[in-house]
Every structure is written in C-alpha cells, then in structure tokens.
C-alpha positions as semicolon CSV with decimal commas, in nm:
position;residue;x (nm);y (nm);z (nm)
1;M;1,839;-0,407;2,462
2;F;1,584;-0,155;2,332
3;C;1,712;0,072;2,055
4;E;1,503;0,377;1,969
5;I;1,445;0,430;1,598
6;Q;1,624;0,735;1,468
7;M;1,383;0,957;1,274
8;L;1,464;0,996;0,907
9;S;1,549;1,355;0,813
10;I;1,511;1,498;0,465
11;N;1,885;1,563;0,445
12;Q;1,958;1,199;0,523
13;F;1,692;1,079;0,280
14;R;1,829;1,307;0,007
15;K;2,184;1,184;0,062
16;E;2,085;0,817;0,051
17;F;1,859;0,870;-0,251
18;D;2,139;1,045;-0,443
19;T;2,381;0,767;-0,350
20;K;2,149;0,494;-0,475
21;V;2,090;0,680;-0,802
22;L;2,467;0,688;-0,859
23;E;2,526;0,329;-0,748
24;R;2,256;0,195;-0,977
25;G;2,347;0,420;-1,267
26;V;1,989;0,548;-1,295
27;T;1,956;0,770;-1,604
28;W;1,577;0,823;-1,566
29;E;1,538;0,729;-1,933
30;A;1,255;0,496;-2,036
31;L;1,173;0,407;-2,395
32;G;0,810;0,303;-2,370
33;F;0,566;0,034;-2,260
34;Y;0,704;-0,317;-2,301
35;A;0,437;-0,554;-2,437
36;S;0,431;-0,932;-2,387
37;D;0,507;-0,984;-2,758
38;G;0,840;-0,804;-2,723
39;S;0,721;-0,476;-2,873
40;V;0,790;-0,135;-2,720
41;Y;0,515;0,126;-2,750
42;P;0,653;0,482;-2,709
43;F;0,556;0,700;-2,413
44;G;0,560;1,034;-2,591
45;T;0,629;1,347;-2,385
46;D;0,306;1,398;-2,194
47;T;0,386;1,511;-1,840
48;K;0,111;1,300;-1,681
49;V;0,254;0,984;-1,835
50;L;0,614;1,070;-1,754
51;S;0,520;1,155;-1,397
52;T;0,415;0,791;-1,360
53;V;0,741;0,682;-1,520
54;F;0,953;0,883;-1,276
55;E;0,738;0,767;-0,985
56;S;0,808;0,409;-1,093
57;F;1,181;0,481;-1,098
58;C;1,159;0,629;-0,748
59;A;0,948;0,356;-0,586
60;P;1,218;0,090;-0,531
61;L;1,467;0,352;-0,411
62;I;1,219;0,493;-0,158
63;L;1,121;0,144;-0,044
64;E;1,484;0,042;0,012
65;I;1,566;0,356;0,210
66;A;1,250;0,318;0,418
67;E;1,321;-0,046;0,501
68;N;1,678;0,039;0,604
69;H;1,534;0,283;0,858
70;K;1,256;0,049;0,978
71;Y;0,978;0,245;0,808
72;T;0,683;0,089;0,631
73;V;0,565;0,231;0,298
74;V;0,207;0,275;0,178
75;F;0,150;0,347;-0,190
76;A;-0,148;0,576;-0,252
77;K;-0,441;0,510;-0,479
78;Q;-0,496;0,743;-0,773
79;T;-0,591;1,103;-0,677
80;I;-0,504;1,036;-0,312
81;Y;-0,225;1,228;-0,139
82;P;0,064;1,150;-0,102
83;D;0,223;0,911;-0,353
84;F;0,416;0,744;-0,070
85;T;0,356;0,742;0,305
86;L;0,650;0,640;0,525
87;T;0,567;0,535;0,880
88;P;0,815;0,445;1,156
89;A;0,734;0,136;1,360
90;G;0,478;0,212;1,629
91;K;0,468;0,585;1,554
92;A;0,164;0,657;1,340
93;S;0,177;1,024;1,437
94;E;0,522;1,069;1,280
95;R;0,454;0,980;0,918
96;I;0,636;1,128;0,619
97;A;0,458;1,219;0,294
98;I;0,652;1,197;-0,031
99;D;0,501;1,323;-0,357
100;V;0,659;1,291;-0,702
101;K;0,607;1,594;-0,929
102;T;0,705;1,642;-1,293
103;T;0,726;1,926;-1,543
104;Y;0,918;2,011;-1,860
105;Q;1,124;2,314;-1,958
106;E;1,155;2,486;-2,293
107;N;1,412;2,746;-2,396
108;D;1,513;2,815;-2,034
109;R;1,166;2,943;-1,950
110;R;1,046;2,943;-1,592
111;I;0,916;2,618;-1,451
112;G;0,668;2,544;-1,174
113;F;0,471;2,261;-1,017
114;T;0,127;2,202;-0,871
115;L;0,149;2,093;-0,507
116;G;-0,196;1,952;-0,433
117;S;-0,537;2,102;-0,367
118;Y;-0,576;2,369;-0,100
119;T;-0,946;2,279;-0,055
120;S;-0,894;1,915;0,041
121;F;-0,676;1,782;0,325
122;L;-0,555;2,127;0,435
123;R;-0,914;2,223;0,524
124;N;-1,050;1,877;0,595
125;G;-0,774;1,666;0,745
126;T;-0,912;1,336;0,613
127;K;-1,018;1,435;0,261
128;N;-0,825;1,280;-0,032
129;I;-0,533;1,176;0,189
130;S;-0,404;0,831;0,288
131;F;-0,397;0,909;0,662
132;P;-0,515;1,206;0,869
133;Y;-0,313;1,516;0,786
134;N;-0,215;1,575;1,150
135;Q;-0,029;1,241;1,153
136;Y;0,231;1,367;0,905
137;L;0,543;1,535;1,039
138;G;0,700;1,594;0,699
139;H;0,578;1,669;0,348
140;W;0,853;1,616;0,091
141;V;0,860;1,657;-0,287
142;I;1,078;1,474;-0,538
143;G;1,054;1,698;-0,841
144;F;1,164;1,613;-1,196
145;V;1,234;1,854;-1,481
146;Y;1,293;1,729;-1,836
147;R;1,319;1,857;-2,191
148;R;1,125;1,718;-2,483
149;C;1,304;1,559;-2,777
150;E;1,187;1,678;-3,115
151;G;1,127;1,450;-3,411
152;V;1,102;1,121;-3,222
153;A;0,881;0,893;-3,430
154;A;0,573;0,752;-3,256
155;K;0,632;0,402;-3,390
156;V;0,628;0,058;-3,232
157;H;0,971;-0,101;-3,196
158;E;1,051;-0,470;-3,199
159;L;1,335;-0,534;-2,954
160;Q;1,397;-0,885;-3,084
161;K;1,496;-0,724;-3,415
162;S;1,771;-0,526;-3,240
163;E;1,603;-0,193;-3,304
164;N;1,723;0,106;-3,104
165;P;1,428;0,323;-3,002
166;T;1,501;0,678;-2,889
167;C;1,396;0,815;-2,553
168;P;1,138;1,092;-2,616
169;Y;1,279;1,317;-2,343
170;K;1,624;1,428;-2,224
171;D;1,823;1,636;-1,974
172;V;1,638;1,501;-1,670
173;Q;1,714;1,683;-1,344
174;Y;1,558;1,629;-1,003
175;F;1,545;1,781;-0,657
176;I;1,423;1,672;-0,314
177;Q;1,282;1,942;-0,091
178;E;1,019;2,010;0,173
179;K;0,695;2,121;0,014
180;Y;0,651;2,444;0,207
181;K;0,998;2,563;0,106
182;I;0,916;2,552;-0,265
183;A;0,555;2,670;-0,240
184;G;0,454;3,002;-0,391
185;K;0,158;3,227;-0,317
186;R;-0,050;3,167;-0,629
187;P;-0,240;2,866;-0,764
188;G;-0,043;2,637;-0,989
189;S;-0,296;2,578;-1,264
190;G;-0,575;2,761;-1,446
191;N;-0,917;2,725;-1,289
192;T;-0,832;2,444;-1,045
193;T;-0,768;2,475;-0,673
194;N;-0,408;2,356;-0,676
195;M;-0,134;2,522;-0,476
196;G;0,149;2,642;-0,696
197;S;0,522;2,627;-0,644
198;I;0,753;2,919;-0,703
199;L;0,825;2,990;-1,070
200;T;1,190;2,987;-1,167
201;A;1,417;2,917;-1,463
202;D;1,683;2,770;-1,234
203;I;1,622;2,434;-1,068
204;E;1,867;2,535;-0,795
205;D;1,595;2,761;-0,651
206;L;1,390;2,447;-0,596
207;R;1,684;2,244;-0,468
208;Q;1,765;2,514;-0,214
209;G;1,402;2,578;-0,122
210;N;1,403;2,948;-0,205
211;G;1,027;2,997;-0,172
212;P;0,863;3,277;0,031
213;F;0,755;3,039;0,309
214;S;1,105;2,904;0,362
215;A;1,178;3,184;0,610
216;L;0,820;3,215;0,739
217;G;0,788;2,846;0,825
218;E;0,558;2,555;0,749
219;R;0,278;2,680;0,973
220;A;0,258;3,007;0,779
221;F;0,242;2,807;0,455
222;E;-0,044;2,594;0,587
223;E;-0,241;2,891;0,721
224;Y;-0,198;3,089;0,400
225;W;-0,322;2,811;0,172
226;R;-0,585;2,681;0,414
227;H;-0,757;3,020;0,397
228;Y;-0,677;3,107;0,036
229;E;-0,975;3,276;-0,137
230;K;-1,184;3,258;0,179
C-alpha cells in the first residue's frame, strides 16, 4: 500500500528538535579541540569558531529527525548556502534549507544575525547555493546566542591528568524560526552584502518571528532583498 510522505513543518521540526535536546541532555558546552595525545586545546570565544561548534551539535539531531521523516540530508561545502539541505524522497522541488547562525550578547545589548548575501542566490538562483533556489520550499534558521566567560585561561589541558577545563562561553540560548520572519530591512554587517536580521535585546522576538516581513510574507521579503540597493 502506497503511503504519501507527510511534509515536515517547522513547528514539527522545532518540537522534535527540542525533545531530542532534552532527552540527550545537550548543554551546548564544548571545552575545546581534542587532540590525539589526549590534550584539549581551548576554543576561545570567537563567533566563527563557535558557530562551527554549534553546527556540529546540531548535525546529528537534524540527521535523526530527517531520517525519521524519510528525508535525505546534504551538508554544504564552506561558503555555500545552506548548512543543511533536507529533501523528501522523490520530491526535489520541496527541499528545506536549514542554516545555523551564532552571535553573542553583552550587558543585555541588542543582538542580530547575518542571513546570507542578497547578491547571490536571491538574484541568481544557482549562485553559492547547494541546489537551485526555486527548489526550496522552506528556509529555516537555528540561531544561537551565548555570553562570553571572562578570565578563562587559554591553556592546553591534559585530560588524563584529571584536569577540569572551563567552557569559555555560557548562557547558551537558541531559537528555530523561518528566515523571512526574523529578517530586518538593513544589511547585517559593515561593508558586505549580507541581509540582516532584526535587532533586539530579547531572544523571544526571534523565537516568535517578530520581524517586519512576518506579516508581509516571504515573497515580500525576497523581493525587498533581491532589489536592495538597485
């Protein structure tokens, strides 16, 4: 008997992701790079490095959820969008893009994210993207916010000597939301052509998707950024 695959919604993905985080007791804390000699080299607090750390935490969770729903997962090469492409069996035109984004917060200041270039795949559907842009039905963001720990020594630890290295970051929070719902109307970084998210001091604005395009819709988001500065 033929059974049609039920499309994975972001609400369902979010619920299953949250459940797996709780079941596995994921704290999002990593101490550093583990070398073959048993030494641990500290990460530091650089956002680019920690983005890779959080992406590594997410990968097995995403893969497990995808497999449970009969989706295949493609991991992107560096600088290619998105970090993960989920594809249902036999439905290449119904892919889901998942990007992992990271930033840190200090003294309750506003936070924001960059959401990809507006001069690449939005204008040229095959530029810097794993599959043609028009094959993606959903563009989701897993965003992480952390705080830096002060005074953590940048020293190598020897685990076999029962040392207790300290995680260089703390207070990790995350959200899962559709990209267009958290997008703002201004670039997200200096002189680059990156779309910016809304700026907020409260992560709940990102969890709830309180961006200006949330009410206008995804098409308005795409048209706005596709023609930005033109």
